[in-house]
Short mmCIF file of C-alpha atoms in Angstrom, two decimals:
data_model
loop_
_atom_site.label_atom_id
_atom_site.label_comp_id
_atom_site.label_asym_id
_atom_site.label_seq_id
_atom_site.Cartn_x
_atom_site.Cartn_y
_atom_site.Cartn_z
CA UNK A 1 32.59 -129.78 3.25
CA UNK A 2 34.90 -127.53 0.78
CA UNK A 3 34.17 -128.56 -2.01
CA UNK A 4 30.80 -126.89 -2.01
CA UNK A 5 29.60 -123.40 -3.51
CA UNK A 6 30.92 -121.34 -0.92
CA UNK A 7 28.75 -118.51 -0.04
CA UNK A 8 28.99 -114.91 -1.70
CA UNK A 9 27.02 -112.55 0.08
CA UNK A 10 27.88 -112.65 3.48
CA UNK A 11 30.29 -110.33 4.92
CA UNK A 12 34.24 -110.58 4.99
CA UNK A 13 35.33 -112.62 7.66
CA UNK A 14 36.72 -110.12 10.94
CA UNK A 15 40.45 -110.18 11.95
CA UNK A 16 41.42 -113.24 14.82
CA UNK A 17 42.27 -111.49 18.03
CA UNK A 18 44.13 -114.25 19.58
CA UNK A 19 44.49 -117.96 19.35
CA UNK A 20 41.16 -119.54 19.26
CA UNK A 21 39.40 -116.50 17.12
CA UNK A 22 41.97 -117.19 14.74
CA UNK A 23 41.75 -120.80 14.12
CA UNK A 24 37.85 -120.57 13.95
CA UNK A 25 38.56 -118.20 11.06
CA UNK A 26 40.89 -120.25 9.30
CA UNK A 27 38.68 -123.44 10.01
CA UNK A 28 36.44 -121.34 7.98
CA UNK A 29 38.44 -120.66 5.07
CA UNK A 30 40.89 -123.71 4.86
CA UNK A 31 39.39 -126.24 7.14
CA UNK A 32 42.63 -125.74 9.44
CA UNK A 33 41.96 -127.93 13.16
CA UNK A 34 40.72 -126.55 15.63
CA UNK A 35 42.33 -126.00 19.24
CA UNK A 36 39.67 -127.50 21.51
CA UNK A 37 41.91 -128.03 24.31
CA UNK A 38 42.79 -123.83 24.20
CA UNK A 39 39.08 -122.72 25.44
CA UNK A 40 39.48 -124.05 28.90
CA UNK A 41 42.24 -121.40 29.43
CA UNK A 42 40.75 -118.22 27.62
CA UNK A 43 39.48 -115.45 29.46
CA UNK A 44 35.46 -115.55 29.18
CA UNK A 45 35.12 -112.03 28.15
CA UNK A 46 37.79 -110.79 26.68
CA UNK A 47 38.59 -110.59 22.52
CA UNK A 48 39.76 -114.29 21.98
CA UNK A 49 37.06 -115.79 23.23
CA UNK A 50 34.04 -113.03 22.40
CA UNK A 51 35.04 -112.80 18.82
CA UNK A 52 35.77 -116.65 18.40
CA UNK A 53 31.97 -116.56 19.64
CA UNK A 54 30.51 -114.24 17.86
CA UNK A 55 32.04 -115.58 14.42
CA UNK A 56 29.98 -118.77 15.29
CA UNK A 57 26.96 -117.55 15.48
CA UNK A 58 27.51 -115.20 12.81
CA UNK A 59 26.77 -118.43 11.04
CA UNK A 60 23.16 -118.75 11.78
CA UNK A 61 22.83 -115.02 10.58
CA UNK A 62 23.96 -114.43 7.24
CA UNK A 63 27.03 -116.09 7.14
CA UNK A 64 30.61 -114.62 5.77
CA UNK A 65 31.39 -114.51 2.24
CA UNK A 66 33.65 -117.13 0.69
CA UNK A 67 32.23 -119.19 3.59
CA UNK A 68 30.54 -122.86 3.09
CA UNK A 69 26.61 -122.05 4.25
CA UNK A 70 27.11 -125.81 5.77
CA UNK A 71 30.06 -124.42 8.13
CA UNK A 72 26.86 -123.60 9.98
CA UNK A 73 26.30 -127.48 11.59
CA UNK A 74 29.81 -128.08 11.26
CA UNK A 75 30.81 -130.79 14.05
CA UNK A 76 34.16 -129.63 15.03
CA UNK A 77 33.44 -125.86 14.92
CA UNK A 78 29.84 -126.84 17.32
CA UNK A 79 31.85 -128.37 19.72
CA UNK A 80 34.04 -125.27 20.12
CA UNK A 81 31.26 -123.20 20.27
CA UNK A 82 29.93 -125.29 23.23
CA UNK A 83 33.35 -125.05 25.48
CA UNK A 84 33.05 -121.48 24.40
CA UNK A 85 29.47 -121.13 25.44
CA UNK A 86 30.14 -123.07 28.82
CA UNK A 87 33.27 -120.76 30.04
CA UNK A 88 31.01 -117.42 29.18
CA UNK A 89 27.88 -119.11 30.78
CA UNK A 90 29.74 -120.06 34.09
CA UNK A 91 31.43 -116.64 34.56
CA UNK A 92 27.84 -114.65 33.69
CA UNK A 93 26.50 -117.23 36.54
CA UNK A 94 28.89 -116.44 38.82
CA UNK A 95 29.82 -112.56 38.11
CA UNK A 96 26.12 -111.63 37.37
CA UNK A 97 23.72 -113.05 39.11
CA UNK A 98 21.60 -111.18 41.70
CA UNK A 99 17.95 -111.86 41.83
CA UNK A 100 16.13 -115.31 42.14
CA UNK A 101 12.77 -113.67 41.22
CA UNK A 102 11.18 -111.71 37.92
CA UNK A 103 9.97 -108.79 40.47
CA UNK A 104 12.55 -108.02 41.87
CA UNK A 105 14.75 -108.32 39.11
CA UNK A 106 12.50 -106.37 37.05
CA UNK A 107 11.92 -103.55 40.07
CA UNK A 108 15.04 -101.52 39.47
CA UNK A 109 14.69 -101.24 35.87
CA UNK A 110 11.05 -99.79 36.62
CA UNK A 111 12.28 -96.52 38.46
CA UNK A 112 14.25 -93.82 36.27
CA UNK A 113 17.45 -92.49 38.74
CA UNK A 114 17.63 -88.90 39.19
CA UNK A 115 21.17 -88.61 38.12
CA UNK A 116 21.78 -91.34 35.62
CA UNK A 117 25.39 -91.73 34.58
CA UNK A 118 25.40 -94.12 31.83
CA UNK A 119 26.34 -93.76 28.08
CA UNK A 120 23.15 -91.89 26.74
CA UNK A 121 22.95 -89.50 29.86
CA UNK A 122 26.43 -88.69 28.35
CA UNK A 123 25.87 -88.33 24.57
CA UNK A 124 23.13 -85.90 25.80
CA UNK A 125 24.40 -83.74 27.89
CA UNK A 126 28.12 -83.57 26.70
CA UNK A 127 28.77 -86.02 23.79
CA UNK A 128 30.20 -85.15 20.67
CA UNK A 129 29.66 -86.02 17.26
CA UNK A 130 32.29 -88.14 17.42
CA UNK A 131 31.61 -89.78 20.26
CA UNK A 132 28.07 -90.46 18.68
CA UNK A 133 29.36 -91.81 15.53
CA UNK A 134 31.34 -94.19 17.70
CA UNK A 135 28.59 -95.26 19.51
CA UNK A 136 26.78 -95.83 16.36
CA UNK A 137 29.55 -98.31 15.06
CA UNK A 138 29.18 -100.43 17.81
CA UNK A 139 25.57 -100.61 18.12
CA UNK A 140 25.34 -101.81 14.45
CA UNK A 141 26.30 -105.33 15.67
CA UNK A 142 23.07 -105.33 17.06
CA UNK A 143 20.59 -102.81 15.35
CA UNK A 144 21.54 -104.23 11.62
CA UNK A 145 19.94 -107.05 12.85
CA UNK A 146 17.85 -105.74 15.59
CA UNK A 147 15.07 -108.30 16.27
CA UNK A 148 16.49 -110.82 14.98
CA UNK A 149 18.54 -112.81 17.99
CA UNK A 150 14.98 -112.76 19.90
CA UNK A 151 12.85 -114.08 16.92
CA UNK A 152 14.76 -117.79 17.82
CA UNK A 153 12.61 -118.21 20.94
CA UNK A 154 9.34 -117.54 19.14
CA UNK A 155 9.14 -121.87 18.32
CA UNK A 156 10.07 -122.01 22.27
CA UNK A 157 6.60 -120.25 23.33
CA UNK A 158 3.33 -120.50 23.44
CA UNK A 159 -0.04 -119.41 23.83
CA UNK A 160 -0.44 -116.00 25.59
CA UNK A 161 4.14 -115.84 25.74
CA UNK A 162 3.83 -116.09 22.16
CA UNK A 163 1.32 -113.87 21.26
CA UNK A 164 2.74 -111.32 23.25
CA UNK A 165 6.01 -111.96 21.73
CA UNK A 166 4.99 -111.96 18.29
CA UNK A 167 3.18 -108.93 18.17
CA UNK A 168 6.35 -106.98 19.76
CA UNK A 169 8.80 -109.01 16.80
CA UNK A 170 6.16 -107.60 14.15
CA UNK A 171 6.51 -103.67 15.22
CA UNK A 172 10.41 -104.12 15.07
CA UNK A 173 10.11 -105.92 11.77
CA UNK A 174 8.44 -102.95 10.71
CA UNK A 175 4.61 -103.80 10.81
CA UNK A 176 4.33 -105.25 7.37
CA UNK A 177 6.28 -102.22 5.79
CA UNK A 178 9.84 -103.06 4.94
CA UNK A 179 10.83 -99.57 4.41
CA UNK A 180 10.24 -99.54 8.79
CA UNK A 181 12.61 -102.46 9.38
CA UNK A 182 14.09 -101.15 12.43
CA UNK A 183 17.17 -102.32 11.04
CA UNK A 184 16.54 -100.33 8.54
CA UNK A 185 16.20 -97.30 10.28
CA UNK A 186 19.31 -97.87 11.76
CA UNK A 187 21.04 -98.07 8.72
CA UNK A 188 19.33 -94.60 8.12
CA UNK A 189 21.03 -93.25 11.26
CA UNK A 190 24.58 -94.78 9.87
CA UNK A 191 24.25 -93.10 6.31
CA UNK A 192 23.07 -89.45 8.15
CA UNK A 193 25.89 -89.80 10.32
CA UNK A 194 28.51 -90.48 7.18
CA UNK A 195 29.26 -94.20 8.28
CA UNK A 196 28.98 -97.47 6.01
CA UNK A 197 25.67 -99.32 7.17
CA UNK A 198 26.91 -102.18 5.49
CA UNK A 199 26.00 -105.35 7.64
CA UNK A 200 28.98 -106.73 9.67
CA UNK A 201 31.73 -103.63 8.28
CA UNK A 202 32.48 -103.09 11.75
CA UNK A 203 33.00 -105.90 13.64
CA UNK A 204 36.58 -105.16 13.78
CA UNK A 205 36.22 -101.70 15.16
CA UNK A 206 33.96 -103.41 18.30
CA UNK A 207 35.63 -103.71 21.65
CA UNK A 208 35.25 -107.26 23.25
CA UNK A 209 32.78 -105.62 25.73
CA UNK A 210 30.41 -104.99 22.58
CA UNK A 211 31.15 -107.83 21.34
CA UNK A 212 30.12 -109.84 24.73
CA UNK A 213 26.43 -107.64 24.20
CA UNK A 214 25.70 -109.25 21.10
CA UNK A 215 26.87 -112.45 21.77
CA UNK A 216 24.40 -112.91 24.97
CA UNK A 217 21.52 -112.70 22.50
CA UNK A 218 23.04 -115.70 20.58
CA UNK A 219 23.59 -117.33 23.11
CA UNK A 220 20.09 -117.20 24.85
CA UNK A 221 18.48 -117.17 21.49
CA UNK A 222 19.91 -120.19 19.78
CA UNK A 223 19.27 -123.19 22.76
CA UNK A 224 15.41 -123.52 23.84
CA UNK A 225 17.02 -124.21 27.66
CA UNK A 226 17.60 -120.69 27.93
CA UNK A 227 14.41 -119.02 26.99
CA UNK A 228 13.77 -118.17 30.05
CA UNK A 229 17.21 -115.87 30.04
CA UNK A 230 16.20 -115.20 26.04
CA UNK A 231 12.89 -113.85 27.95
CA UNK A 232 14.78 -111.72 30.71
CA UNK A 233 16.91 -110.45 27.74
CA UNK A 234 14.48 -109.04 25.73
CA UNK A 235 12.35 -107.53 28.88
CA UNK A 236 15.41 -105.20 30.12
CA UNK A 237 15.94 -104.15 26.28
CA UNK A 238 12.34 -103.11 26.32
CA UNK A 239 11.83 -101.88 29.59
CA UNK A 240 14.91 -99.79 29.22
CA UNK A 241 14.86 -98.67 25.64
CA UNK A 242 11.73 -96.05 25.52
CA UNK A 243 13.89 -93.89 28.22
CA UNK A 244 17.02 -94.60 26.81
CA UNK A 245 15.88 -93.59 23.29
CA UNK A 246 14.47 -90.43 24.53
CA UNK A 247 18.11 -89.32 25.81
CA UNK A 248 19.47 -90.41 22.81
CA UNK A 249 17.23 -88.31 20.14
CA UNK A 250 17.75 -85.54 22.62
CA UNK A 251 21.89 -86.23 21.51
CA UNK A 252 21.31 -86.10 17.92
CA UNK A 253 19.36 -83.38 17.71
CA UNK A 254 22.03 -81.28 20.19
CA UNK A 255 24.67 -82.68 17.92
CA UNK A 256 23.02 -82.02 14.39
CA UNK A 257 22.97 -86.15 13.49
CA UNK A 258 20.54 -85.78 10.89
CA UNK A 259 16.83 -86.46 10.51
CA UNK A 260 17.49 -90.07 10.08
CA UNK A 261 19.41 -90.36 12.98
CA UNK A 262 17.11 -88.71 15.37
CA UNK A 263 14.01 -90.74 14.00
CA UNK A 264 15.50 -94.05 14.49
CA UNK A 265 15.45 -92.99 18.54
CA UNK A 266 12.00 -91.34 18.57
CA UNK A 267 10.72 -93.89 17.08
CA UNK A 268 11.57 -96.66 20.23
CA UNK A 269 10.54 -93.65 22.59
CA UNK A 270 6.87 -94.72 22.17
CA UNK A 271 7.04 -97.99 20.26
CA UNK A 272 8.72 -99.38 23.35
CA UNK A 273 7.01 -97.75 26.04
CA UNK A 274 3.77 -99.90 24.58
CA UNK A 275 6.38 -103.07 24.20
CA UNK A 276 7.67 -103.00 27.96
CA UNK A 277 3.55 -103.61 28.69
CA UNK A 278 3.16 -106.41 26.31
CA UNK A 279 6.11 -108.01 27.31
CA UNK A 280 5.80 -107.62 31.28
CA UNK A 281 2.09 -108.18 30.90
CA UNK A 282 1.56 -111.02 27.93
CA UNK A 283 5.09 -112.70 27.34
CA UNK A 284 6.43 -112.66 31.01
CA UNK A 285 3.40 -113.83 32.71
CA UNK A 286 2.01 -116.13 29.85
CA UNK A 287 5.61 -117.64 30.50
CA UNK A 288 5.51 -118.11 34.16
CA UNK A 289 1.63 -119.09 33.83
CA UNK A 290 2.62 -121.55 31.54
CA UNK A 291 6.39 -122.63 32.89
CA UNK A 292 6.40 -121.32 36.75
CA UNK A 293 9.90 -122.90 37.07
CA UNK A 294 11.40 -120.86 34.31
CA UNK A 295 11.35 -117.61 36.96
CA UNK A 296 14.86 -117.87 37.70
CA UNK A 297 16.38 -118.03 34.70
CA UNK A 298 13.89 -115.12 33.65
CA UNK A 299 15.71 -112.99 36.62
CA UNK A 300 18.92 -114.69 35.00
CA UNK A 301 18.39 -113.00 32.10
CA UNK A 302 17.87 -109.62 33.39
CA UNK A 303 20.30 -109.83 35.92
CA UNK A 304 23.18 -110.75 32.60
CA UNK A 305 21.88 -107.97 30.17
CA UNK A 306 22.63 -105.17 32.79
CA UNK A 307 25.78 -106.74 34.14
CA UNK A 308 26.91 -106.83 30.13
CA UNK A 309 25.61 -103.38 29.60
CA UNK A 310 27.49 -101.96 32.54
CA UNK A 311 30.63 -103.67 31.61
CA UNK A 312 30.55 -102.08 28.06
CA UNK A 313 29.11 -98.26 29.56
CA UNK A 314 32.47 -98.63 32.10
CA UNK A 315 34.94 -99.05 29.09
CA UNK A 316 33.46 -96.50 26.86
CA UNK A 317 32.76 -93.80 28.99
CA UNK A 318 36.14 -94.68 30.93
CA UNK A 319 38.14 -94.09 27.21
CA UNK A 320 35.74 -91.03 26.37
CA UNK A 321 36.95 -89.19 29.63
CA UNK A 322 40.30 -90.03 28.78
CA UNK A 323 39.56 -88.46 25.50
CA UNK A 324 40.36 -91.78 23.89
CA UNK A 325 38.39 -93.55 20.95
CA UNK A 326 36.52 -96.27 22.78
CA UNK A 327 36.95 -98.62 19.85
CA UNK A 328 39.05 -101.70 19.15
CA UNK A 329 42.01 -100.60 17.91
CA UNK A 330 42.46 -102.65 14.75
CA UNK A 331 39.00 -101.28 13.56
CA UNK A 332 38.94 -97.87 14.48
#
């Protein structure tokens, strides 16, 4: 497999955290074993194990650079990333699950709290600028390729579940008008706010909570069992976003962001409030019309994106208090 153009346009390969990150990344680059055996023992969401993840399916992305493009279906490295897959998977199934059904999964997410206390209620009523920029480095993993993790389940639908689907993937994809990529946008809302936007420059600087956020998409995205959870995902982003979004234009403006910046968020205030319909309306019930038993792992999926997005509001408000960066340390 090395002796093969190796692929120049991907990003730089990340720093190994720990064991098994690092011998995926040297499998990468020198073909180097790989320690099979290790995963049983790693801790399911901490930096080992997150990054050694998210480096795999980094490969059905855009790759790294100075990386075979073949590395992709590479035996050895796809049966790491199952054991890897398997230990996250069991702990989300134990640690996260609360709801066997879509409606009441769903019914929390539908009513705003009075006094929310998660990481946009605090960028708008108290964060800083640095504190935004920071939060805008480690939503990059995502919103430089916002869209993209969910467009794997589109083959895994049909009829009125893909319909609804598509139409959603084609707003965020900009509607036919490249210059209103969402990704795009974001990359906007890096540049006003002085940071690279370069795809995949900060993976370092991401905490293995952020990491873990990304990673779930992957995860659901990539195997046609879960689209069900891929579903569930992709409901809570949308039901959650328009809200969300609103707070967080609200913190660039108070902050003086830029333009950019505060566009990217009121643009998802109303793109997503019509989204959360078409997906609750079209994609979830064409779904469960179509595949009643997939409910629970529907629920599965909501139940997974909050638990993930709780885990990663705890350790970055819990640094920001401390008047700590909230970033990995070798990155920051």
């Amino acid at each position: 497999m090395r002796d093969t153009v190796l692929d120049l346009q991907g990003p730089p390969l990340p720093r190994g955290r720990g064991a098994i990150s690092a011998a995926v990344i040297a499998h990468l680059t020198t073909g180097e074993p790989l320690p099979v055996s290790a995963v049983a023992d790693a801790d399911p969401y901490e930096d080992d194990l997150q990054l050694a993840l998210y480096v795999c399916y980094e490969l059905h992305y855009r790759g790294f650079g100075g990386v075979d493009p073949r590395s992709e279906w590479d035996p050895e490295l796809l049966e790491l990333r199952r054991g890897l897959e398997d230990r996250f998977l069991a702990a989300l199934r134990h640690d996260a699950s609360r709801h066997a059904t879509v409606t009441d999964a769903l019914a929390e997410l539908l009513v705003e709290p009075v006094q929310g206390g998660g990481v946009s209620h605090f960028l708008r009523d108290q964060g800083e600028l640095w504190q935004v920029k920071e939060y805008a480095i480690q939503r990059s993993l995502y919103h430089l390729k916002e869209a993209d993790p969910h467009a794997w389940v589109l083959p895994r639908l049909r009829g009125r579940a893909k319909a609804g689907m598509a139409a959603v993937e084609f707003d965020e994809f900009g509607g036919g008008h490249a210059e209103r990529i969402h990704a795009g946008l974001f990359a906007d809302l890096m540049v006003d706010l002085g940071l690279d936007a370069t795809y995949g420059r900060h993976v370092d600087a991401a905490p293995a909570q952020m990491l873990a956020v990304v990673n779930l998409m992957s995860l659901f995205g990539l195997h046609r069992a879960l689209r069900g959870c891929l579903i569930g995902h992709f409901a809570t982003v949308e039901i959650t976003s328009s809200p969300g979004s609103a707070r967080l234009a609200a913190a660039m403006r108070r902050t003086g962001a830029g333009r950019a910046a505060e566009f990217f968020y009121t643009e998802h205030v109303e793109a997503d409030a019509v989204h959360e319909q078409v997906v609750r309306r079209e994609v979830i019930a064409g779904l469960l019309e179509d595949e009643p038993h997939l409910e629970a792992d529907i629920a599965f999926g909501v139940d997974t994106t909050i638990f993930l997005e709780d885990c990663l509001a705890g350790h970055v408000l819990g640094a920001w208090r401390d008047g700590r960066s909230s970033l990995n340390v070798i990155g920051a």
